[in-house]
Coordinates of C-alpha atoms in Angstrom, one line a residue:
M1 CA -31.0 -33.9 -82.3
N2 CA -27.7 -34.1 -80.5
E3 CA -27.4 -30.3 -80.7
L4 CA -30.8 -30.0 -79.0
I5 CA -29.6 -32.3 -76.2
M6 CA -26.4 -30.3 -75.8
E7 CA -28.4 -27.0 -75.6
K8 CA -30.6 -28.4 -72.9
K9 CA -27.6 -29.6 -70.9
K10 CA -26.0 -26.2 -71.2
T11 CA -29.3 -24.5 -70.1
S12 CA -29.5 -26.9 -67.1
I13 CA -25.9 -26.2 -66.1
L14 CA -26.5 -22.4 -66.4
I15 CA -29.6 -22.6 -64.3
I16 CA -27.7 -24.6 -61.6
I17 CA -24.9 -22.0 -61.7
L18 CA -27.3 -19.1 -61.4
F19 CA -29.2 -20.8 -58.5
T20 CA -25.9 -21.4 -56.7
L21 CA -24.9 -17.8 -57.2
C22 CA -28.2 -16.6 -56.0
L23 CA -27.9 -18.7 -52.8
F24 CA -24.4 -17.5 -52.3
Y25 CA -25.4 -13.9 -52.9
S26 CA -28.3 -14.2 -50.5
G27 CA -26.0 -15.6 -47.8
C28 CA -23.6 -12.8 -48.3
L29 CA -26.3 -10.2 -47.9
T30 CA -27.4 -11.9 -44.6
F31 CA -23.8 -11.9 -43.4
I32 CA -23.4 -8.2 -44.3
V33 CA -26.6 -7.3 -42.5
L34 CA -25.6 -9.2 -39.4
K35 CA -22.1 -7.7 -39.5
N36 CA -23.5 -4.2 -39.8
N37 CA -25.7 -4.8 -36.7
M38 CA -22.9 -6.2 -34.6
P39 CA -21.0 -3.0 -33.8
I40 CA -24.1 -1.5 -32.2
N41 CA -24.4 -4.4 -29.8
N42 CA -20.6 -4.5 -29.2
K43 CA -20.6 -0.8 -28.5
E44 CA -23.3 -1.2 -25.9
N45 CA -21.4 -4.0 -24.3
S46 CA -18.3 -2.0 -24.4
N47 CA -20.0 0.9 -22.6
D48 CA -21.3 -1.5 -20.0
K49 CA -17.8 -2.8 -19.3
T50 CA -16.5 0.8 -19.1
E51 CA -19.1 1.6 -16.5
E52 CA -18.1 -1.5 -14.5
K53 CA -14.5 -0.5 -14.6
D54 CA -15.3 3.0 -13.5
D55 CA -16.9 1.6 -10.4
K56 CA -13.6 -0.1 -9.5
K57 CA -11.1 2.6 -10.5
E58 CA -8.2 3.6 -8.3
P59 CA -8.6 6.5 -5.8
E60 CA -7.9 9.9 -7.5
E61 CA -4.6 11.6 -6.6
K62 CA -5.3 14.9 -4.8
P63 CA -3.3 18.0 -5.2
N64 CA -0.4 18.0 -2.8
I65 CA -0.7 21.0 -0.3
Y66 CA 2.6 20.1 1.4
S67 CA 6.1 21.1 0.6
E68 CA 9.5 19.4 1.0
T69 CA 9.9 21.3 4.3
D70 CA 6.8 19.6 5.8
Y71 CA 8.3 16.1 5.4
I72 CA 10.3 14.5 8.2
R73 CA 12.7 12.2 6.4
K74 CA 15.1 11.1 9.2
T75 CA 17.2 8.0 8.8
E76 CA 18.8 8.3 12.3
V77 CA 17.3 9.2 15.6
N78 CA 18.3 9.1 19.3
L79 CA 16.2 6.6 21.3
E80 CA 17.7 7.7 24.6
E81 CA 19.7 10.7 25.3
K82 CA 23.0 10.4 27.2
S83 CA 21.4 12.3 30.1
C84 CA 19.2 9.3 30.8
K85 CA 21.6 6.7 32.1
N86 CA 24.9 8.2 30.8
T87 CA 24.4 6.1 27.6
L88 CA 23.3 7.3 24.2
I89 CA 21.1 4.8 22.3
K90 CA 20.6 5.4 18.6
A91 CA 18.7 3.9 15.7
N92 CA 19.7 4.3 12.1
I93 CA 18.8 2.8 8.8
E94 CA 21.4 0.9 6.9
N95 CA 20.7 -1.1 3.7
G96 CA 17.0 -1.2 4.6
N97 CA 17.6 -2.6 8.1
I98 CA 17.4 -0.7 11.4
I99 CA 20.6 -0.7 13.5
I100 CA 20.1 -0.1 17.2
S101 CA 23.3 0.7 19.0
D102 CA 24.9 2.2 22.1
E103 CA 28.6 2.8 22.9
T104 CA 29.3 -1.0 23.4
K105 CA 26.7 -2.9 21.6
E106 CA 24.9 -3.1 18.2
I107 CA 22.0 -5.2 17.0
I108 CA 20.3 -5.4 13.7
L109 CA 16.5 -5.4 13.1
N110 CA 16.1 -7.1 9.8
T111 CA 13.3 -5.0 8.3
K112 CA 14.8 -5.3 4.7
N113 CA 13.2 -2.1 3.3
A114 CA 12.9 0.6 6.0
K115 CA 13.0 4.1 4.5
Y116 CA 12.3 6.8 7.2
L117 CA 12.3 6.9 11.0
Y118 CA 10.3 8.9 13.5
K119 CA 10.6 8.8 17.3
T120 CA 8.4 9.9 20.1
S121 CA 8.4 9.3 23.8
Y122 CA 6.2 9.9 26.8
Q123 CA 9.2 11.0 28.8
I124 CA 12.8 11.5 27.7
C125 CA 14.0 8.1 28.9
T126 CA 10.8 6.0 29.0
N127 CA 8.0 4.8 26.8
V128 CA 10.0 5.3 23.6
I129 CA 8.1 4.6 20.4
L130 CA 10.0 4.2 17.1
F131 CA 7.9 4.5 13.8
F132 CA 9.2 3.5 10.5
I133 CA 7.9 3.7 6.9
T134 CA 9.0 1.1 4.4
N135 CA 9.8 1.5 0.7
D136 CA 6.6 -0.4 -0.1
G137 CA 4.4 2.0 1.9
K138 CA 3.8 0.3 5.2
L139 CA 3.9 2.0 8.6
Y140 CA 5.1 0.2 11.7
K141 CA 5.4 1.1 15.4
I142 CA 8.1 -0.4 17.7
T143 CA 7.4 0.1 21.3
N144 CA 10.5 0.6 23.5
P145 CA 13.1 -0.5 20.9
N146 CA 15.8 0.8 23.3
E147 CA 14.9 -2.1 25.6
L148 CA 16.0 -4.6 23.0
I149 CA 19.7 -3.5 23.3
K150 CA 19.5 -3.7 27.0
D151 CA 18.3 -7.3 26.9
R152 CA 21.1 -9.6 28.2
N153 CA 20.0 -12.4 26.0
I154 CA 20.6 -10.4 22.8
K155 CA 24.3 -10.1 22.1
T156 CA 26.1 -7.5 20.0
G157 CA 25.9 -8.3 16.3
N158 CA 22.7 -10.3 16.7
I159 CA 20.2 -10.0 13.8
L160 CA 16.6 -9.9 14.9
E161 CA 13.7 -10.7 12.5
M162 CA 10.6 -8.7 13.0
S163 CA 8.8 -12.0 13.7
D164 CA 11.3 -12.5 16.6
I165 CA 9.9 -9.4 18.4
Y166 CA 6.4 -10.8 17.8
G167 CA 7.2 -14.3 18.9
L168 CA 9.7 -13.9 21.7
K169 CA 7.3 -11.6 23.6
F170 CA 9.8 -9.3 25.1
E171 CA 8.6 -7.8 28.4
Y172 CA 8.8 -4.2 27.3
S173 CA 9.2 -4.3 23.6
S174 CA 6.6 -5.0 20.8
I175 CA 6.0 -4.3 17.2
E176 CA 2.8 -3.5 15.3
R177 CA 1.8 -2.6 11.8
L178 CA -0.4 0.5 11.9
S179 CA -1.2 0.8 8.2
T180 CA -3.8 -1.4 6.5
K181 CA -3.0 -3.7 3.6
D182 CA -4.5 -1.0 1.2
D183 CA -2.5 1.9 2.6
I184 CA 0.6 3.2 0.7
I185 CA 2.3 5.6 3.2
T186 CA 5.0 7.8 1.8
E187 CA 5.9 10.6 4.3
F188 CA 6.0 11.5 8.0
L189 CA 4.3 14.8 8.7
G190 CA 4.6 14.8 12.5
E191 CA 2.3 13.9 15.4
Y192 CA -0.7 15.0 17.4
N193 CA -0.6 15.0 21.2
A194 CA -3.9 15.3 22.9
S195 CA -4.3 18.0 25.5
D196 CA -6.3 17.9 28.7
Q197 CA -9.2 19.4 26.8
D198 CA -9.3 16.5 24.3
V199 CA -10.4 13.9 26.7
D200 CA -13.0 11.6 25.1
T201 CA -16.1 10.1 26.8
Y202 CA -14.0 7.2 28.0
G203 CA -11.5 9.4 29.8
L204 CA -8.8 8.7 27.1
M205 CA -6.4 11.1 25.5
N206 CA -5.4 9.9 22.0
D207 CA -2.0 10.5 20.5
E208 CA -1.7 10.1 16.8
I209 CA 1.1 9.9 14.2
I210 CA 0.4 12.0 11.1
V211 CA 1.5 10.8 7.7
L212 CA 0.9 11.4 3.9
D213 CA -0.1 8.6 1.6
F214 CA 0.5 8.0 -2.1
Y215 CA -2.6 9.8 -3.1
N216 CA -1.7 12.9 -1.1
N217 CA -4.2 12.2 1.6
K218 CA -3.2 13.1 5.1
K219 CA -3.8 10.1 7.5
S220 CA -3.6 9.8 11.2
F221 CA -3.0 6.6 13.2
N222 CA -3.6 6.4 16.9
Y223 CA -0.6 5.0 18.6
R224 CA -1.4 5.5 22.3
D225 CA -4.4 5.9 24.6
D226 CA -3.6 7.5 27.9
I227 CA -6.1 7.4 30.8
F228 CA -6.7 11.0 31.9
H229 CA -6.1 11.7 35.6

């Protein structure tokens, strides 16, 4: 009798174990099926994300058609020739700053990261414009920087911040950033001076500074509009 009871207990335990194993095995199969289906969905999502990234990718770098001889990489220029008022006014880059000097006076424009200079002028001694490119790819225009050293309120050795030129509102001098926040300007290529035949519908002749950007795109920035007479 006891043996019969023991046999029934063993049979019951075996049934419970088999039932548990069956449930576990069924759960595993479900997990395996789900897991096998997941990569398909993930792959689709991955493709979607790739497509989204492609829409926001950086501009492609174009082949560079320019050579080293095309670049204008000056770090020193004459703002006024000695023939103007018997005084030579120079600008040069030193430790990232622009030094403006004549024979008796020197002032520092604290640009911090100036790399190259380019100068143009309407006449030899007037309407001087100094352009400079910074190491972080910005392009600036300083109108009549030679007038800064002539200002009696600016003493030799004075250090001017760029914000000083903005804020002090000098009568003849000003500073302006020509490049946009997205531009990365790397080289000067020269300038374009409008001829009499290039007058637009408003009677203006446009002068442009020509530069190269990080992606080897040639860019032009208008720096002066002259009324045609």
